[in-house]
């Protein structure tokens, strides 16, 4: 007989099989007292439990069930019950459970000794009814299935300690084998005592040869190690996996488990040999992986830094996995640099980076700092065209993910035009008939464009359908073989999510290489990691599918191959005490940015007027400090109101469990805390308004883990407290004094901190004040550190030009020409809540009011300036908005939201330069009036 497969059985399943066989046969078990002939109990099959031929005589004599047998108060009652059952069921087989049994008489068994000193018993299967099998509790039971129907046998062996404890390789024996072997010897003896005949006939009939004669074949494929066992060698069953699935002899492990589970030693201990590949050999790098010209590998990159040793290991790991890998290092270790180094090592001709919106410009800087060159394209919208001349393409998850379009149907004609080009399967029309507009949900984008009367509506339809159809994704797929880098890849953890399907569609493309980056490959359960792995490997996609089913060990085995993960604690000796990173913020609140722009414009005017009066530059700059500070207040509010700050903090909490945030102004702190609480995070504020006992309580709660986010005033909470539970600090706003920021950083970087500290500076991209502050403060810190030879520790304010003066010098040049800037903002999302006891700059309703002099309550000047309240409460945003709209309407005007394209902005600048108009609003109004006169 040839073995087809093998299946493990449990002791409980064996007992259940016996009961099923026994229940099919009517019989009676008689239990007698030890050393006497007295009957003390009766039992019959459970299938006959309520048969009155058995139950009636027992109940009539007041028998009771004790869980094993029916018992009686006297031996006489038990004897009477037995006699009555014999009358009711003539010829019933009776089994005396005390008497020696010869129920295996004539049955052939094979007892096979192994080279490891263990014993294997082979029995025919299934056994006859009423024949129990009582193997040792530590035994492994394997049912063998032959190629012909009905061919089965049972293999009983003890694998309790055979292959995974201390082994003496000289004698090929195991220190604990004697215990298991003794149990198996006693088991084999008991079978023979019951009449079984020991011979080699059964073993020969199943093709069992000399134990240990067949070698285990090893096949290494990258990180995966496959072991092929011979089902006709009984010694190979010592390594049978713990599974109920039918085993064909294959064992899948990894190079890691080959070492950690000491497979080489275990195979030798079992008296077996192995041939084939050697898993101890190093994983080979692909031929095109060349580190010679990778910036930062052996010589500093353009940013002046060298890659850490663990970062080089990470890049090499990606190469050994054929550039299909998961970099799962903890946040702050430098996954971005590793991915760029790997891309440069294989000289990837085209790299597509998909990342969150707030990481776009982080990637831009890192590519310029660690890369070898090549044009970088920033995709601005879903309708952008891929620039084939660029090497790097940075795209956000939202841009690459198709969005379901919803179209507002204006009237009956428009509905008819849509129905002419789309089927009911493509578009679902909602709303009540006859009432307009009606909403149409686009399920699948139609090929043709409806013949709307308005050309503008037709163009809008085309754009919406391009977004719904995933035009940008189609372009990426059409690029062919590329290197895809998915940053924060845990965003694709949901198997059914659209963004996951987007990544899958790209990685399924032939020849595409893929690197997934995430600090949290598992956020909730192993299924999330299974989804990420399925994006990297076709086998993982099949093995870790819902349809096939998989275990935690299956996921771990694939992770062992595809993922490299290091924590900060592991690489701490290679890390600097602090790592600072800039994150650009683009979502800025419109209203607050208008206040910022007005204050900066007022500062420029006052500065120019002071110079015209003959004042020195120093005095002129001193006179505008108040305006710049007001602009700084509005800028901090604009960052928080845009929502991107909260998203960054939430990301840190998801990765790290907690976060420390520093703000300068109360309004920003209050609004951020409100947003985080709405998101379900525990957040508390410590600033100048917080009493001393409240400070101590909040610090203790944060350190104890009661709250996730500590929001501190940069000066008020920047000293005399310890926040070492966190290793990440986020600076929403910057301070004029570098020492104040360093002191705030040291709330997390102090005695008790066991990890590298990550400092995140959130910068309003393209806004001159923030750009000037971060560059000036950074250079000052570096310069002071060099002078004191202390890095950035224990920094004090340097003599000479202050940071404040340096920043003002950046904003106002020495020739008296002020530097204007273009403020790029997005639509407002939420309203900043004013601090209870602070004075916050607000835009008023009277558009004719000028920005105030510092110290003045309200000052009116030329039109176009906001009202600024300092000594009296500002109206709420709703109040000032209603007042502004009402005043404008009374004059016949109307407030609209205007978004200009880059070309439109260039045209506006040209109009302003030609007409001499300083205000953008005034220039637009004049242009419209002039255009209307020429129509």
PDB file of C-alpha atoms in Angstrom, residues 427-647:
ATOM      1  CA  UNK A 427     -25.651  55.647 -12.516  1.00  0.00           C
ATOM      2  CA  UNK A 428     -28.278  55.536  -9.764  1.00  0.00           C
ATOM      3  CA  UNK A 429     -30.644  58.540  -9.722  1.00  0.00           C
ATOM      4  CA  UNK A 430     -32.190  59.479  -6.401  1.00  0.00           C
ATOM      5  CA  UNK A 431     -34.592  62.107  -5.178  1.00  0.00           C
ATOM      6  CA  UNK A 432     -38.280  62.721  -5.882  1.00  0.00           C
ATOM      7  CA  UNK A 433     -39.457  62.891  -9.463  1.00  0.00           C
ATOM      8  CA  UNK A 434     -40.266  66.375 -10.637  1.00  0.00           C
ATOM      9  CA  UNK A 435     -38.238  68.052  -7.874  1.00  0.00           C
ATOM     10  CA  UNK A 436     -34.889  69.527  -8.831  1.00  0.00           C
ATOM     11  CA  UNK A 437     -32.033  69.220  -8.350  1.00  0.00           C
ATOM     12  CA  UNK A 438     -31.865  65.437  -8.066  1.00  0.00           C
ATOM     13  CA  UNK A 439     -28.794  63.541  -6.965  1.00  0.00           C
ATOM     14  CA  UNK A 440     -27.153  60.964  -9.219  1.00  0.00           C
ATOM     15  CA  UNK A 441     -24.580  58.560  -7.777  1.00  0.00           C
ATOM     16  CA  UNK A 442     -21.970  57.419 -10.291  1.00  0.00           C
ATOM     17  CA  UNK A 443     -21.300  53.711  -9.779  1.00  0.00           C
ATOM     18  CA  UNK A 444     -19.184  53.273 -12.932  1.00  0.00           C
ATOM     19  CA  UNK A 445     -18.029  56.219 -15.006  1.00  0.00           C
ATOM     20  CA  UNK A 446     -19.763  56.219 -18.436  1.00  0.00           C
ATOM     21  CA  UNK A 447     -17.529  56.377 -21.492  1.00  0.00           C
ATOM     22  CA  UNK A 448     -19.373  59.232 -23.211  1.00  0.00           C
ATOM     23  CA  UNK A 449     -20.170  62.729 -21.990  1.00  0.00           C
ATOM     24  CA  UNK A 450     -23.824  63.853 -21.772  1.00  0.00           C
ATOM     25  CA  UNK A 451     -24.852  66.564 -24.244  1.00  0.00           C
ATOM     26  CA  UNK A 452     -25.525  69.254 -21.628  1.00  0.00           C
ATOM     27  CA  UNK A 453     -26.518  72.676 -22.888  1.00  0.00           C
ATOM     28  CA  UNK A 454     -23.732  74.307 -20.870  1.00  0.00           C
ATOM     29  CA  UNK A 455     -20.135  73.758 -21.980  1.00  0.00           C
ATOM     30  CA  UNK A 456     -19.044  74.461 -18.425  1.00  0.00           C
ATOM     31  CA  UNK A 457     -21.255  71.623 -17.161  1.00  0.00           C
ATOM     32  CA  UNK A 458     -19.818  69.253 -19.784  1.00  0.00           C
ATOM     33  CA  UNK A 459     -16.250  70.087 -18.737  1.00  0.00           C
ATOM     34  CA  UNK A 460     -17.117  69.609 -15.086  1.00  0.00           C
ATOM     35  CA  UNK A 461     -18.700  66.224 -15.893  1.00  0.00           C
ATOM     36  CA  UNK A 462     -15.512  65.101 -17.657  1.00  0.00           C
ATOM     37  CA  UNK A 463     -13.373  66.087 -14.671  1.00  0.00           C
ATOM     38  CA  UNK A 464     -15.663  64.317 -12.183  1.00  0.00           C
ATOM     39  CA  UNK A 465     -15.714  61.160 -14.292  1.00  0.00           C
ATOM     40  CA  UNK A 466     -11.918  61.194 -14.556  1.00  0.00           C
ATOM     41  CA  UNK A 467     -11.701  61.273 -10.767  1.00  0.00           C
ATOM     42  CA  UNK A 468     -14.301  58.520 -10.376  1.00  0.00           C
ATOM     43  CA  UNK A 469     -12.629  56.382 -13.024  1.00  0.00           C
ATOM     44  CA  UNK A 470      -9.211  56.649 -11.344  1.00  0.00           C
ATOM     45  CA  UNK A 471      -7.436  58.414 -14.219  1.00  0.00           C
ATOM     46  CA  UNK A 472      -4.319  59.003 -12.129  1.00  0.00           C
ATOM     47  CA  UNK A 473      -4.195  55.367 -11.004  1.00  0.00           C
ATOM     48  CA  UNK A 474      -4.461  54.214 -14.617  1.00  0.00           C
ATOM     49  CA  UNK A 475      -1.483  56.384 -15.493  1.00  0.00           C
ATOM     50  CA  UNK A 476       0.586  54.834 -12.684  1.00  0.00           C
ATOM     51  CA  UNK A 477      -0.343  51.295 -13.743  1.00  0.00           C
ATOM     52  CA  UNK A 478       0.516  52.230 -17.319  1.00  0.00           C
ATOM     53  CA  UNK A 479       4.057  53.215 -16.334  1.00  0.00           C
ATOM     54  CA  UNK A 480       5.022  49.533 -16.297  1.00  0.00           C
ATOM     55  CA  UNK A 481       7.869  48.313 -14.061  1.00  0.00           C
ATOM     56  CA  UNK A 482       8.381  50.885 -11.318  1.00  0.00           C
ATOM     57  CA  UNK A 483       9.449  50.950  -7.700  1.00  0.00           C
ATOM     58  CA  UNK A 484       6.451  51.715  -5.504  1.00  0.00           C
ATOM     59  CA  UNK A 485       7.104  53.029  -2.000  1.00  0.00           C
ATOM     60  CA  UNK A 486       3.995  53.116   0.198  1.00  0.00           C
ATOM     61  CA  UNK A 487       4.652  55.229   3.295  1.00  0.00           C
ATOM     62  CA  UNK A 488       2.486  54.687   6.385  1.00  0.00           C
ATOM     63  CA  UNK A 489       1.377  51.476   4.687  1.00  0.00           C
ATOM     64  CA  UNK A 490      -0.881  50.532   7.597  1.00  0.00           C
ATOM     65  CA  UNK A 491      -3.415  52.804   5.908  1.00  0.00           C
ATOM     66  CA  UNK A 492      -3.923  49.854   3.541  1.00  0.00           C
ATOM     67  CA  UNK A 493      -4.649  47.380   6.364  1.00  0.00           C
ATOM     68  CA  UNK A 494      -8.312  46.829   5.414  1.00  0.00           C
ATOM     69  CA  UNK A 495      -8.627  44.163   2.730  1.00  0.00           C
ATOM     70  CA  UNK A 496     -11.781  45.708   1.247  1.00  0.00           C
ATOM     71  CA  UNK A 497     -10.793  49.404   1.472  1.00  0.00           C
ATOM     72  CA  UNK A 498     -10.370  51.370  -1.759  1.00  0.00           C
ATOM     73  CA  UNK A 499      -6.833  52.500  -0.962  1.00  0.00           C
ATOM     74  CA  UNK A 500      -5.834  48.868  -0.342  1.00  0.00           C
ATOM     75  CA  UNK A 501      -7.254  47.903  -3.725  1.00  0.00           C
ATOM     76  CA  UNK A 502      -5.294  50.775  -5.284  1.00  0.00           C
ATOM     77  CA  UNK A 503      -1.968  49.537  -3.863  1.00  0.00           C
ATOM     78  CA  UNK A 504      -2.879  45.983  -4.848  1.00  0.00           C
ATOM     79  CA  UNK A 505      -3.608  47.021  -8.413  1.00  0.00           C
ATOM     80  CA  UNK A 506      -0.153  48.607  -8.699  1.00  0.00           C
ATOM     81  CA  UNK A 507       1.787  45.806  -6.987  1.00  0.00           C
ATOM     82  CA  UNK A 508       0.008  43.141  -9.058  1.00  0.00           C
ATOM     83  CA  UNK A 509       1.473  44.752 -12.177  1.00  0.00           C
ATOM     84  CA  UNK A 510       4.251  42.628 -13.691  1.00  0.00           C
ATOM     85  CA  UNK A 511       7.775  43.800 -12.858  1.00  0.00           C
ATOM     86  CA  UNK A 512       6.714  46.257 -10.142  1.00  0.00           C
ATOM     87  CA  UNK A 513       8.925  46.400  -7.053  1.00  0.00           C
ATOM     88  CA  UNK A 514       7.294  47.447  -3.783  1.00  0.00           C
ATOM     89  CA  UNK A 515       8.538  48.676  -0.419  1.00  0.00           C
ATOM     90  CA  UNK A 516       5.947  49.133   2.327  1.00  0.00           C
ATOM     91  CA  UNK A 517       6.883  51.424   5.233  1.00  0.00           C
ATOM     92  CA  UNK A 518       5.033  51.449   8.556  1.00  0.00           C
ATOM     93  CA  UNK A 519       5.929  51.722  12.209  1.00  0.00           C
ATOM     94  CA  UNK A 520       2.844  49.696  13.157  1.00  0.00           C
ATOM     95  CA  UNK A 521       2.478  46.639  10.901  1.00  0.00           C
ATOM     96  CA  UNK A 522      -0.015  45.233  13.436  1.00  0.00           C
ATOM     97  CA  UNK A 523      -2.415  47.673  15.051  1.00  0.00           C
ATOM     98  CA  UNK A 524      -5.186  45.350  16.152  1.00  0.00           C
ATOM     99  CA  UNK A 525      -4.669  41.775  14.943  1.00  0.00           C
ATOM    100  CA  UNK A 526      -2.723  39.498  12.633  1.00  0.00           C
ATOM    101  CA  UNK A 527      -5.206  39.991   9.791  1.00  0.00           C
ATOM    102  CA  UNK A 528      -3.893  43.511   9.142  1.00  0.00           C
ATOM    103  CA  UNK A 529      -0.372  42.178   8.632  1.00  0.00           C
ATOM    104  CA  UNK A 530      -1.794  39.470   6.369  1.00  0.00           C
ATOM    105  CA  UNK A 531      -3.265  42.165   4.109  1.00  0.00           C
ATOM    106  CA  UNK A 532       0.081  43.991   3.859  1.00  0.00           C
ATOM    107  CA  UNK A 533       1.889  40.740   3.087  1.00  0.00           C
ATOM    108  CA  UNK A 534      -0.619  39.915   0.357  1.00  0.00           C
ATOM    109  CA  UNK A 535       0.367  43.161  -1.369  1.00  0.00           C
ATOM    110  CA  UNK A 536       3.978  41.975  -1.539  1.00  0.00           C
ATOM    111  CA  UNK A 537       3.782  38.311  -2.483  1.00  0.00           C
ATOM    112  CA  UNK A 538       1.479  36.163  -4.593  1.00  0.00           C
ATOM    113  CA  UNK A 539       1.969  33.101  -2.372  1.00  0.00           C
ATOM    114  CA  UNK A 540       1.139  35.140   0.731  1.00  0.00           C
ATOM    115  CA  UNK A 541      -1.936  36.457  -1.047  1.00  0.00           C
ATOM    116  CA  UNK A 542      -3.139  32.880  -1.557  1.00  0.00           C
ATOM    117  CA  UNK A 543      -1.985  31.351   1.746  1.00  0.00           C
ATOM    118  CA  UNK A 544      -3.269  34.240   3.892  1.00  0.00           C
ATOM    119  CA  UNK A 545      -6.655  34.557   2.222  1.00  0.00           C
ATOM    120  CA  UNK A 546     -10.023  34.369   3.936  1.00  0.00           C
ATOM    121  CA  UNK A 547     -11.055  31.496   1.695  1.00  0.00           C
ATOM    122  CA  UNK A 548      -8.096  29.280   2.574  1.00  0.00           C
ATOM    123  CA  UNK A 549      -7.818  30.253   6.228  1.00  0.00           C
ATOM    124  CA  UNK A 550      -4.582  30.780   8.118  1.00  0.00           C
ATOM    125  CA  UNK A 551      -3.118  30.828  11.604  1.00  0.00           C
ATOM    126  CA  UNK A 552      -1.085  33.373  13.550  1.00  0.00           C
ATOM    127  CA  UNK A 553       1.969  31.207  12.910  1.00  0.00           C
ATOM    128  CA  UNK A 554       1.365  31.433   9.154  1.00  0.00           C
ATOM    129  CA  UNK A 555       1.450  35.234   9.382  1.00  0.00           C
ATOM    130  CA  UNK A 556       4.570  35.153  11.572  1.00  0.00           C
ATOM    131  CA  UNK A 557       6.377  32.925   9.095  1.00  0.00           C
ATOM    132  CA  UNK A 558       5.724  35.332   6.224  1.00  0.00           C
ATOM    133  CA  UNK A 559       6.635  38.334   8.358  1.00  0.00           C
ATOM    134  CA  UNK A 560       9.922  36.664   9.257  1.00  0.00           C
ATOM    135  CA  UNK A 561      10.799  36.708   5.584  1.00  0.00           C
ATOM    136  CA  UNK A 562       9.327  39.948   4.271  1.00  0.00           C
ATOM    137  CA  UNK A 563       9.624  42.304   7.261  1.00  0.00           C
ATOM    138  CA  UNK A 564      12.605  43.890   8.958  1.00  0.00           C
ATOM    139  CA  UNK A 565      11.715  45.607  12.225  1.00  0.00           C
ATOM    140  CA  UNK A 566      13.944  47.293  14.793  1.00  0.00           C
ATOM    141  CA  UNK A 567      12.822  49.250  17.823  1.00  0.00           C
ATOM    142  CA  UNK A 568      14.583  52.337  19.134  1.00  0.00           C
ATOM    143  CA  UNK A 569      15.820  50.319  22.068  1.00  0.00           C
ATOM    144  CA  UNK A 570      17.594  47.905  19.727  1.00  0.00           C
ATOM    145  CA  UNK A 571      19.378  50.593  17.705  1.00  0.00           C
ATOM    146  CA  UNK A 572      19.734  53.180  20.491  1.00  0.00           C
ATOM    147  CA  UNK A 573      23.573  53.087  20.556  1.00  0.00           C
ATOM    148  CA  UNK A 574      23.581  54.211  16.910  1.00  0.00           C
ATOM    149  CA  UNK A 575      21.008  56.965  17.351  1.00  0.00           C
ATOM    150  CA  UNK A 576      21.675  60.543  18.469  1.00  0.00           C
ATOM    151  CA  UNK A 577      19.893  61.569  21.694  1.00  0.00           C
ATOM    152  CA  UNK A 578      17.510  63.721  19.652  1.00  0.00           C
ATOM    153  CA  UNK A 579      16.310  63.640  16.077  1.00  0.00           C
ATOM    154  CA  UNK A 580      14.612  66.756  14.692  1.00  0.00           C
ATOM    155  CA  UNK A 581      12.278  66.557  11.720  1.00  0.00           C
ATOM    156  CA  UNK A 582      10.368  69.190   9.818  1.00  0.00           C
ATOM    157  CA  UNK A 583       6.798  68.445   8.698  1.00  0.00           C
ATOM    158  CA  UNK A 584       5.151  70.889   6.299  1.00  0.00           C
ATOM    159  CA  UNK A 585       1.567  71.975   6.932  1.00  0.00           C
ATOM    160  CA  UNK A 586      -0.518  73.087   3.947  1.00  0.00           C
ATOM    161  CA  UNK A 587      -4.067  73.026   5.328  1.00  0.00           C
ATOM    162  CA  UNK A 588      -4.321  76.559   6.743  1.00  0.00           C
ATOM    163  CA  UNK A 589      -7.503  78.285   7.862  1.00  0.00           C
ATOM    164  CA  UNK A 590      -8.541  81.009   5.388  1.00  0.00           C
ATOM    165  CA  UNK A 591      -9.843  83.584   7.883  1.00  0.00           C
ATOM    166  CA  UNK A 592      -6.787  83.362  10.121  1.00  0.00           C
ATOM    167  CA  UNK A 593      -4.472  83.643   7.126  1.00  0.00           C
ATOM    168  CA  UNK A 594      -6.288  86.814   6.080  1.00  0.00           C
ATOM    169  CA  UNK A 595      -5.539  88.235   9.515  1.00  0.00           C
ATOM    170  CA  UNK A 596      -1.938  87.100   9.168  1.00  0.00           C
ATOM    171  CA  UNK A 597      -1.618  88.755   5.750  1.00  0.00           C
ATOM    172  CA  UNK A 598      -3.158  92.022   6.963  1.00  0.00           C
ATOM    173  CA  UNK A 599      -0.848  92.193   9.979  1.00  0.00           C
ATOM    174  CA  UNK A 600       2.234  91.515   7.871  1.00  0.00           C
ATOM    175  CA  UNK A 601       1.151  94.144   5.347  1.00  0.00           C
ATOM    176  CA  UNK A 602       0.640  96.660   8.154  1.00  0.00           C
ATOM    177  CA  UNK A 603       4.128  95.805   9.441  1.00  0.00           C
ATOM    178  CA  UNK A 604       5.649  96.426   6.029  1.00  0.00           C
ATOM    179  CA  UNK A 605       3.864  99.774   5.657  1.00  0.00           C
ATOM    180  CA  UNK A 606       4.945 100.934   9.103  1.00  0.00           C
ATOM    181  CA  UNK A 607       8.513  99.781   8.495  1.00  0.00           C
ATOM    182  CA  UNK A 608       8.672 101.654   5.176  1.00  0.00           C
ATOM    183  CA  UNK A 609       7.125 104.772   6.724  1.00  0.00           C
ATOM    184  CA  UNK A 610       9.719 104.731   9.518  1.00  0.00           C
ATOM    185  CA  UNK A 611      12.547 104.530   7.010  1.00  0.00           C
ATOM    186  CA  UNK A 612      10.981 107.380   5.003  1.00  0.00           C
ATOM    187  CA  UNK A 613      11.017 109.491   8.166  1.00  0.00           C
ATOM    188  CA  UNK A 614      14.735 108.902   8.475  1.00  0.00           C
ATOM    189  CA  UNK A 615      14.696 106.324  11.295  1.00  0.00           C
ATOM    190  CA  UNK A 616      17.480 103.787  11.525  1.00  0.00           C
ATOM    191  CA  UNK A 617      16.746 100.221  10.405  1.00  0.00           C
ATOM    192  CA  UNK A 618      17.044  98.911  13.951  1.00  0.00           C
ATOM    193  CA  UNK A 619      14.471 101.360  15.247  1.00  0.00           C
ATOM    194  CA  UNK A 620      12.182 100.698  12.268  1.00  0.00           C
ATOM    195  CA  UNK A 621      12.286  96.954  12.961  1.00  0.00           C
ATOM    196  CA  UNK A 622      11.601  97.492  16.647  1.00  0.00           C
ATOM    197  CA  UNK A 623       8.468  99.431  15.696  1.00  0.00           C
ATOM    198  CA  UNK A 624       6.935  96.534  13.792  1.00  0.00           C
ATOM    199  CA  UNK A 625       7.523  93.780  16.343  1.00  0.00           C
ATOM    200  CA  UNK A 626       3.944  94.073  17.612  1.00  0.00           C
ATOM    201  CA  UNK A 627       2.492  93.480  14.146  1.00  0.00           C
ATOM    202  CA  UNK A 628       4.752  90.507  13.523  1.00  0.00           C
ATOM    203  CA  UNK A 629       3.723  88.989  16.849  1.00  0.00           C
ATOM    204  CA  UNK A 630       0.045  89.391  15.919  1.00  0.00           C
ATOM    205  CA  UNK A 631       0.753  87.729  12.583  1.00  0.00           C
ATOM    206  CA  UNK A 632       2.461  84.895  14.464  1.00  0.00           C
ATOM    207  CA  UNK A 633      -0.620  84.445  16.650  1.00  0.00           C
ATOM    208  CA  UNK A 634      -2.890  84.223  13.600  1.00  0.00           C
ATOM    209  CA  UNK A 635      -0.511  81.800  11.886  1.00  0.00           C
ATOM    210  CA  UNK A 636      -0.559  79.424  14.861  1.00  0.00           C
ATOM    211  CA  UNK A 637      -4.355  79.511  14.853  1.00  0.00           C
ATOM    212  CA  UNK A 638      -4.437  78.898  11.086  1.00  0.00           C
ATOM    213  CA  UNK A 639      -2.299  75.770  11.459  1.00  0.00           C
ATOM    214  CA  UNK A 640      -4.513  74.234  14.123  1.00  0.00           C
ATOM    215  CA  UNK A 641      -7.793  75.189  12.465  1.00  0.00           C
ATOM    216  CA  UNK A 642      -6.686  73.577   9.217  1.00  0.00           C
ATOM    217  CA  UNK A 643      -6.902  70.173  10.952  1.00  0.00           C
ATOM    218  CA  UNK A 644      -3.540  68.854   9.840  1.00  0.00           C
ATOM    219  CA  UNK A 645      -1.921  69.409  13.251  1.00  0.00           C
ATOM    220  CA  UNK A 646      -4.460  67.136  14.936  1.00  0.00           C
ATOM    221  CA  UNK A 647      -3.884  64.475  12.285  1.00  0.00           C
TER     222      UNK A 647
END
